[in-house]
Structure formats: C-alpha cells, structure tokens
C-alpha cells in the first residue's frame, strides 16, 4: 500500500520520479495499477473527458465522489487522490472540511487535491490536522479559466514570485506534494529546489520530482490535447476500428456464430 509518506520521500535527490495519471472509472484504474503507476488522480478533468462538459466548472461533488469510489474499489496499491471540484471547497470552512473528509470516509480515497490559492492555505492546515492529506496545485488552475484562460502562468516576474510564495505557504501548511501546471520550466526547477515536498509537473518541464498527465491525452482518446501533453497510443482509432468491425460482422451475419447444435 502506497502512503502519502512514501510519496513525500520521493523529493529526495536520486529518488525515482513520481508517476501520476488520471482515471475516472474502475477499469482504467485497474489497468494503471497493473502498469505500476504511483498515484491515480480522479481529476476534475473528468469534466472535459468522461463527462463531456466544455470546462471543469460544471463538475459536481457527487460526480467526483462516485468516480472516486469506483477508482478506489479497483486499486490495492497505488495512492488514490480525489480532485475537489469547483466550489466544493472555499465557500465555507466547515463545509469544505466535510466535503474533503467524506471522500476519504465514504469514497475510500487516500488524499484530496485542491486547486490552491490564498483561500486554501488555512484549509490545508486544518485538513492535515484532521488526517486528510492534501496535494496542492499552483500555476495554471483550470477552475480559474474565466479569470486566467488556459495560458502559461508565471511568465512575468511578479507572477512567478506569487506562485513561489503560494507553493511555500502550502508546504508550510502541510501539503504532501504539489502540482505545478503550465509554468516555465525554470520556475518549476526553482520551486522543486526550494521545497522539500515533491513537485508534480504538467507542462512544467523535466525538473519536477514527478509528472502527471490526463489519461485521455496519453492514450490518444482526446480529440484535442494541450500543447504539453504527449500521446503514447492511439486508442481512439483502435476503438473506432473495433466498433466498425463489430457493426460489419453483425450486418453481414458473421457474428454471432451459428449455434453448435452438437453441444
Ligand atoms: O483535473 C486534473 O486532471 C488535474 C491534473 C491535470 C493535474 O488537475
């Protein structure tokens, strides 16, 4: 069983990089676990992928909870992290703490991820105090799409300093790791050197302590992917081919096979 302590130790020099991929259902989670992925993230990217929304904003707490429970049921060893959807934290502290805690208690995840800002520093401290491990997330935070768009963050000096400061404050608040999304590689390298907790990069260059990608981008299931993603397979084409072959076999009568009356 992987614990947050195991992941935390992976920021040490010479440690193996932390591998993180998203999953939104039990089938995918069991495949990722068999492949040896360290952390399975039930990302709110489910909004853009499995749920068919055009951003992560409409994703509900119940959608993440149900998908997190499915993923957690399929995993024995990897660490399962649930992403807190837009407005499920931050409106009110008691409600935020309860929403995060219920994902451990009722869905069986190991930790939560919060898209981080000023409002999550105190919340992170409180959650960690109560035994709810927190993964922080700075740089591009897609729940702020209306304010930031999807552009690279931290390209101007003042903005970069704000990101460094936010990362430091979340480490001090007790986060066990931190996602750095779509920031300059030099900034990610600096944050990785300054923090003791592992940095998990996505569009943040090669110097982080680990990397995360959205599974649909990795498998070639997505119709559009961000510029920093890499496709490691073309599963969309494979599925389309298999579905076409199935339709053709049904239509030409070659499937199902005739019954074997001798049996
Ligand atoms: O929702 C998600 O999948 C994420 C990762 C891309 C870090 O937040």
CSV table of C-alpha atoms and ligand atoms in Angstrom, one decimal:
chain,number,residue,atom,x,y,z
A,1,UNK,CA,0.0,0.0,0.0
A,2,UNK,CA,1.4,3.4,-1.0
A,3,UNK,CA,1.1,6.1,1.6
A,4,UNK,CA,1.5,9.9,1.3
A,5,UNK,CA,4.7,9.5,3.4
A,6,UNK,CA,6.1,7.2,0.6
A,7,UNK,CA,5.3,9.9,-2.0
A,8,UNK,CA,6.6,12.7,0.2
A,9,UNK,CA,10.0,11.0,0.4
A,10,UNK,CA,10.3,11.0,-3.4
A,11,UNK,CA,11.6,14.6,-3.4
A,12,UNK,CA,14.9,13.3,-2.1
A,13,UNK,CA,17.9,13.5,-4.5
A,14,UNK,CA,18.2,10.4,-6.6
A,15,UNK,CA,14.6,9.2,-5.8
A,16,UNK,CA,12.6,7.6,-8.6
A,17,UNK,CA,10.2,10.2,-10.2
A,18,UNK,CA,6.6,10.0,-9.1
A,19,UNK,CA,4.3,8.9,-11.9
A,20,UNK,CA,0.7,10.2,-11.8
A,21,UNK,CA,-2.1,9.6,-14.3
A,22,UNK,CA,-5.8,10.4,-14.1
A,23,UNK,CA,-8.6,7.7,-14.1
A,24,UNK,CA,-12.3,8.2,-13.8
A,25,UNK,CA,-13.5,4.6,-13.6
A,26,UNK,CA,-12.6,1.2,-12.1
A,27,UNK,CA,-11.5,-0.4,-15.4
A,28,UNK,CA,-8.9,2.3,-16.2
A,29,UNK,CA,-7.8,2.4,-12.6
A,30,UNK,CA,-7.0,-1.3,-12.5
A,31,UNK,CA,-5.0,-1.0,-15.8
A,32,UNK,CA,-3.0,1.9,-14.4
A,33,UNK,CA,-2.3,0.0,-11.2
A,34,UNK,CA,-1.1,-3.1,-13.2
A,35,UNK,CA,1.2,-0.7,-15.1
A,36,UNK,CA,2.8,0.4,-11.8
A,37,UNK,CA,1.6,4.0,-11.7
A,38,UNK,CA,2.3,5.5,-8.3
A,39,UNK,CA,-0.7,7.9,-7.9
A,40,UNK,CA,-4.1,7.7,-9.6
A,41,UNK,CA,-5.7,11.1,-9.7
A,42,UNK,CA,-9.5,11.3,-10.1
A,43,UNK,CA,-9.1,14.7,-11.7
A,44,UNK,CA,-11.9,17.1,-12.3
A,45,UNK,CA,-10.6,16.9,-15.9
A,46,UNK,CA,-13.3,14.2,-15.9
A,47,UNK,CA,-15.4,17.3,-16.9
A,48,UNK,CA,-13.6,17.7,-20.2
A,49,UNK,CA,-13.2,14.0,-20.8
A,50,UNK,CA,-15.7,11.4,-19.4
A,51,UNK,CA,-18.5,13.9,-18.6
A,52,UNK,CA,-18.5,15.9,-21.9
A,53,UNK,CA,-18.5,19.4,-20.4
A,54,UNK,CA,-16.5,22.1,-22.0
A,55,UNK,CA,-14.6,23.0,-18.8
A,56,UNK,CA,-14.2,21.7,-15.3
A,57,UNK,CA,-16.5,24.3,-13.8
A,58,UNK,CA,-19.8,22.2,-14.1
A,59,UNK,CA,-18.3,19.1,-12.4
A,60,UNK,CA,-20.2,18.3,-9.2
A,61,UNK,CA,-19.1,16.9,-5.9
A,62,UNK,CA,-21.3,13.9,-6.4
A,63,UNK,CA,-19.8,13.2,-9.8
A,64,UNK,CA,-16.2,13.2,-8.3
A,65,UNK,CA,-17.4,11.2,-5.3
A,66,UNK,CA,-19.0,8.5,-7.4
A,67,UNK,CA,-16.0,8.2,-9.8
A,68,UNK,CA,-13.5,8.3,-6.9
A,69,UNK,CA,-15.3,5.4,-5.2
A,70,UNK,CA,-15.1,3.4,-8.4
A,71,UNK,CA,-11.4,4.1,-8.8
A,72,UNK,CA,-10.7,3.4,-5.1
A,73,UNK,CA,-12.5,0.0,-5.3
A,74,UNK,CA,-10.2,-1.1,-8.1
A,75,UNK,CA,-6.9,-0.1,-6.5
A,76,UNK,CA,-4.9,-2.1,-3.9
A,77,UNK,CA,-1.5,-0.4,-4.0
A,78,UNK,CA,-1.4,3.0,-5.7
A,79,UNK,CA,-2.3,6.2,-3.9
A,80,UNK,CA,-5.7,7.4,-4.9
A,81,UNK,CA,-6.2,11.2,-4.9
A,82,UNK,CA,-9.6,12.9,-5.5
A,83,UNK,CA,-9.7,16.4,-7.0
A,84,UNK,CA,-12.0,18.8,-5.3
A,85,UNK,CA,-14.4,20.3,-7.9
A,86,UNK,CA,-15.2,24.0,-8.3
A,87,UNK,CA,-16.9,25.5,-5.2
A,88,UNK,CA,-16.8,22.2,-3.2
A,89,UNK,CA,-14.2,24.0,-1.1
A,90,UNK,CA,-13.6,27.6,-0.2
A,91,UNK,CA,-17.2,28.8,0.3
A,92,UNK,CA,-17.3,27.9,3.9
A,93,UNK,CA,-14.6,26.2,6.0
A,94,UNK,CA,-16.8,23.6,7.8
A,95,UNK,CA,-18.4,22.6,4.5
A,96,UNK,CA,-15.0,22.4,2.8
A,97,UNK,CA,-13.6,20.2,5.5
A,98,UNK,CA,-16.6,17.9,5.5
A,99,UNK,CA,-16.6,17.6,1.7
A,100,UNK,CA,-12.9,16.6,1.7
A,101,UNK,CA,-13.2,14.3,4.6
A,102,UNK,CA,-16.2,12.5,3.1
A,103,UNK,CA,-14.1,11.5,0.1
A,104,UNK,CA,-11.8,9.5,2.5
A,105,UNK,CA,-14.6,8.2,4.7
A,106,UNK,CA,-17.2,7.3,2.1
A,107,UNK,CA,-15.4,7.0,-1.3
A,108,UNK,CA,-12.2,5.4,0.1
A,109,UNK,CA,-9.6,7.8,-1.4
A,110,UNK,CA,-6.2,8.4,0.3
A,111,UNK,CA,-5.9,12.1,-0.2
A,112,UNK,CA,-7.5,15.2,-1.9
A,113,UNK,CA,-6.1,17.7,-4.3
A,114,UNK,CA,-7.1,21.4,-4.0
A,115,UNK,CA,-6.5,23.9,-6.7
A,116,UNK,CA,-4.7,26.3,-4.5
A,117,UNK,CA,-4.9,30.0,-3.7
A,118,UNK,CA,-5.0,32.2,-0.6
A,119,UNK,CA,-8.2,30.6,0.4
A,120,UNK,CA,-6.7,27.1,0.7
A,121,UNK,CA,-3.7,27.8,3.0
A,122,UNK,CA,-5.7,27.7,6.2
A,123,UNK,CA,-7.9,24.9,4.9
A,124,UNK,CA,-4.9,22.8,4.0
A,125,UNK,CA,-3.6,23.2,7.6
A,126,UNK,CA,-7.0,22.2,9.1
A,127,UNK,CA,-7.4,19.2,6.8
A,128,UNK,CA,-3.9,17.9,7.6
A,129,UNK,CA,-4.5,18.4,11.3
A,130,UNK,CA,-7.6,16.2,10.9
A,131,UNK,CA,-5.8,13.5,9.0
A,132,UNK,CA,-6.9,14.4,5.4
A,133,UNK,CA,-3.7,14.5,3.3
A,134,UNK,CA,-3.6,17.4,0.7
A,135,UNK,CA,-1.9,17.7,-2.7
A,136,UNK,CA,-1.7,21.4,-3.6
A,137,UNK,CA,-1.9,22.7,-7.2
A,138,UNK,CA,-0.5,26.0,-8.4
A,139,UNK,CA,0.3,27.7,-11.7
A,140,UNK,CA,-2.5,27.2,-14.2
A,141,UNK,CA,-5.5,26.2,-12.2
A,142,UNK,CA,-8.3,25.4,-14.7
A,143,UNK,CA,-11.1,26.2,-12.2
A,144,UNK,CA,-10.0,29.9,-12.8
A,145,UNK,CA,-10.4,29.7,-16.5
A,146,UNK,CA,-12.8,32.7,-16.5
A,147,UNK,CA,-10.0,34.8,-15.0
A,148,UNK,CA,-6.8,33.3,-16.5
A,149,UNK,CA,-7.8,31.4,-19.6
A,150,UNK,CA,-5.5,28.4,-20.2
A,151,UNK,CA,-2.3,30.4,-20.7
A,152,UNK,CA,1.0,29.5,-19.2
A,153,UNK,CA,1.3,31.2,-15.7
A,154,UNK,CA,4.3,32.7,-14.0
A,155,UNK,CA,6.0,34.2,-17.1
A,156,UNK,CA,6.1,37.7,-15.6
A,157,UNK,CA,8.5,38.1,-12.6
A,158,UNK,CA,5.9,39.3,-10.1
A,159,UNK,CA,3.5,36.5,-11.1
A,160,UNK,CA,6.3,33.9,-10.7
A,161,UNK,CA,7.1,35.3,-7.2
A,162,UNK,CA,3.4,34.9,-6.2
A,163,UNK,CA,3.5,31.3,-7.4
A,164,UNK,CA,6.7,30.5,-5.4
A,165,UNK,CA,5.2,32.1,-2.3
A,166,UNK,CA,1.9,30.2,-2.7
A,167,UNK,CA,3.9,26.9,-3.1
A,168,UNK,CA,6.0,27.7,0.0
A,169,UNK,CA,2.9,28.5,2.1
A,170,UNK,CA,1.1,25.3,1.1
A,171,UNK,CA,4.2,23.3,2.0
A,172,UNK,CA,4.3,25.0,5.4
A,173,UNK,CA,0.6,24.3,5.8
A,174,UNK,CA,1.3,20.6,5.4
A,175,UNK,CA,0.6,19.6,1.8
A,176,UNK,CA,2.4,16.3,1.0
A,177,UNK,CA,3.1,17.3,-2.7
A,178,UNK,CA,2.2,20.0,-5.1
A,179,UNK,CA,1.2,20.0,-8.8
A,180,UNK,CA,2.9,22.7,-10.9
A,181,UNK,CA,0.7,23.2,-14.0
A,182,UNK,CA,1.8,25.1,-17.2
A,183,UNK,CA,4.6,27.2,-15.8
A,184,UNK,CA,8.0,27.9,-17.2
A,185,UNK,CA,10.5,25.0,-16.7
A,186,UNK,CA,12.9,27.4,-15.0
A,187,UNK,CA,10.2,28.4,-12.4
A,188,UNK,CA,9.4,24.7,-11.8
A,189,UNK,CA,13.1,23.9,-11.4
A,190,UNK,CA,13.4,26.7,-8.8
A,191,UNK,CA,10.3,25.6,-6.8
A,192,UNK,CA,11.5,22.0,-6.9
A,193,UNK,CA,14.8,23.0,-5.5
A,194,UNK,CA,13.3,25.2,-2.8
A,195,UNK,CA,10.6,22.8,-1.5
A,196,UNK,CA,11.0,19.6,0.5
A,197,UNK,CA,7.8,18.1,-0.8
A,198,UNK,CA,7.7,16.6,-4.3
A,199,UNK,CA,6.6,18.7,-7.2
A,200,UNK,CA,4.5,17.0,-9.8
A,201,UNK,CA,4.7,18.8,-13.2
A,202,UNK,CA,2.3,19.1,-16.1
A,203,UNK,CA,3.6,21.4,-18.7
A,204,UNK,CA,6.3,22.4,-16.3
A,205,UNK,CA,9.5,20.9,-17.8
A,206,UNK,CA,11.7,18.0,-16.8
A,207,UNK,CA,13.0,19.1,-13.4
A,208,UNK,CA,10.0,18.3,-11.2
A,209,UNK,CA,10.0,15.3,-8.8
A,210,UNK,CA,7.2,13.7,-10.8
A,211,UNK,CA,4.9,14.1,-13.8
A,212,UNK,CA,1.1,13.9,-14.3
A,213,UNK,CA,-0.9,13.7,-17.5
A,214,UNK,CA,-4.6,13.3,-18.3
A,215,UNK,CA,-5.1,9.6,-19.3
A,216,UNK,CA,-7.2,10.5,-22.4
A,217,UNK,CA,-4.3,12.6,-23.7
A,218,UNK,CA,-1.8,9.7,-23.0
A,219,UNK,CA,-4.0,7.1,-24.8
A,220,UNK,CA,-5.0,9.3,-27.7
A,221,UNK,CA,-8.6,9.3,-26.7
A,222,UNK,CA,-9.0,13.1,-26.6
A,223,UNK,CA,-10.0,14.9,-29.8
A,224,UNK,CA,-7.9,17.9,-28.6
A,225,UNK,CA,-5.0,17.9,-26.1
A,226,UNK,CA,-2.9,20.7,-24.5
A,227,UNK,CA,0.4,21.5,-26.2
A,228,UNK,CA,2.4,20.0,-23.4
A,229,UNK,CA,0.7,16.6,-23.4
A,230,UNK,CA,2.2,13.6,-25.2
A,231,UNK,CA,0.2,10.8,-26.9
A,232,UNK,CA,1.7,7.3,-26.1
A,233,UNK,CA,-1.0,5.4,-28.0
A,234,UNK,CA,-3.9,5.8,-30.5
A,235,UNK,CA,-6.7,4.1,-28.7
A,236,UNK,CA,-9.5,6.3,-30.2
A,237,UNK,CA,-8.6,4.9,-33.6
A,238,UNK,CA,-8.4,1.3,-32.2
A,239,UNK,CA,-11.9,1.6,-30.6
A,240,UNK,CA,-13.4,3.1,-33.7
A,241,UNK,CA,-11.9,0.2,-35.8
A,242,UNK,CA,-13.2,-2.4,-33.3
A,243,UNK,CA,-16.7,-0.8,-33.3
A,244,UNK,CA,-16.8,-0.7,-37.1
A,245,UNK,CA,-15.7,-4.3,-37.3
A,246,UNK,CA,-18.4,-5.3,-34.8
A,247,UNK,CA,-21.1,-3.4,-36.8
A,248,UNK,CA,-19.9,-5.0,-40.1
A,249,UNK,CA,-19.9,-8.5,-38.5
A,250,UNK,CA,-23.5,-8.1,-37.2
A,251,UNK,CA,-24.7,-6.6,-40.5
A,252,UNK,CA,-23.1,-9.4,-42.7
A,253,UNK,CA,-24.3,-12.1,-40.3
A,254,UNK,CA,-20.9,-13.4,-39.4
A,255,UNK,CA,-21.5,-12.5,-35.7
A,256,UNK,CA,-22.8,-14.3,-33.7
A,257,UNK,CA,-21.5,-17.6,-35.0
A,258,UNK,CA,-24.2,-20.2,-35.8
A,259,UNK,CA,-25.2,-22.3,-32.7
A,260,UNK,CA,-23.3,-25.6,-32.3
A,261,UNK,CA,-26.2,-28.0,-32.1
A,262,UNK,CA,-23.9,-30.9,-31.3
A,263,UNK,CA,-23.3,-29.4,-27.9
B,1,LIG,O1,-8.0,17.5,-13.2
B,1,LIG,C1,-6.9,17.0,-13.5
B,1,LIG,O2,-6.8,16.0,-14.2
B,1,LIG,C2,-5.7,17.7,-12.9
B,1,LIG,C3,-4.4,17.3,-13.4
B,1,LIG,C4,-4.2,17.6,-14.8
B,1,LIG,C5,-3.3,17.8,-12.6
B,1,LIG,O3,-5.9,18.6,-12.2
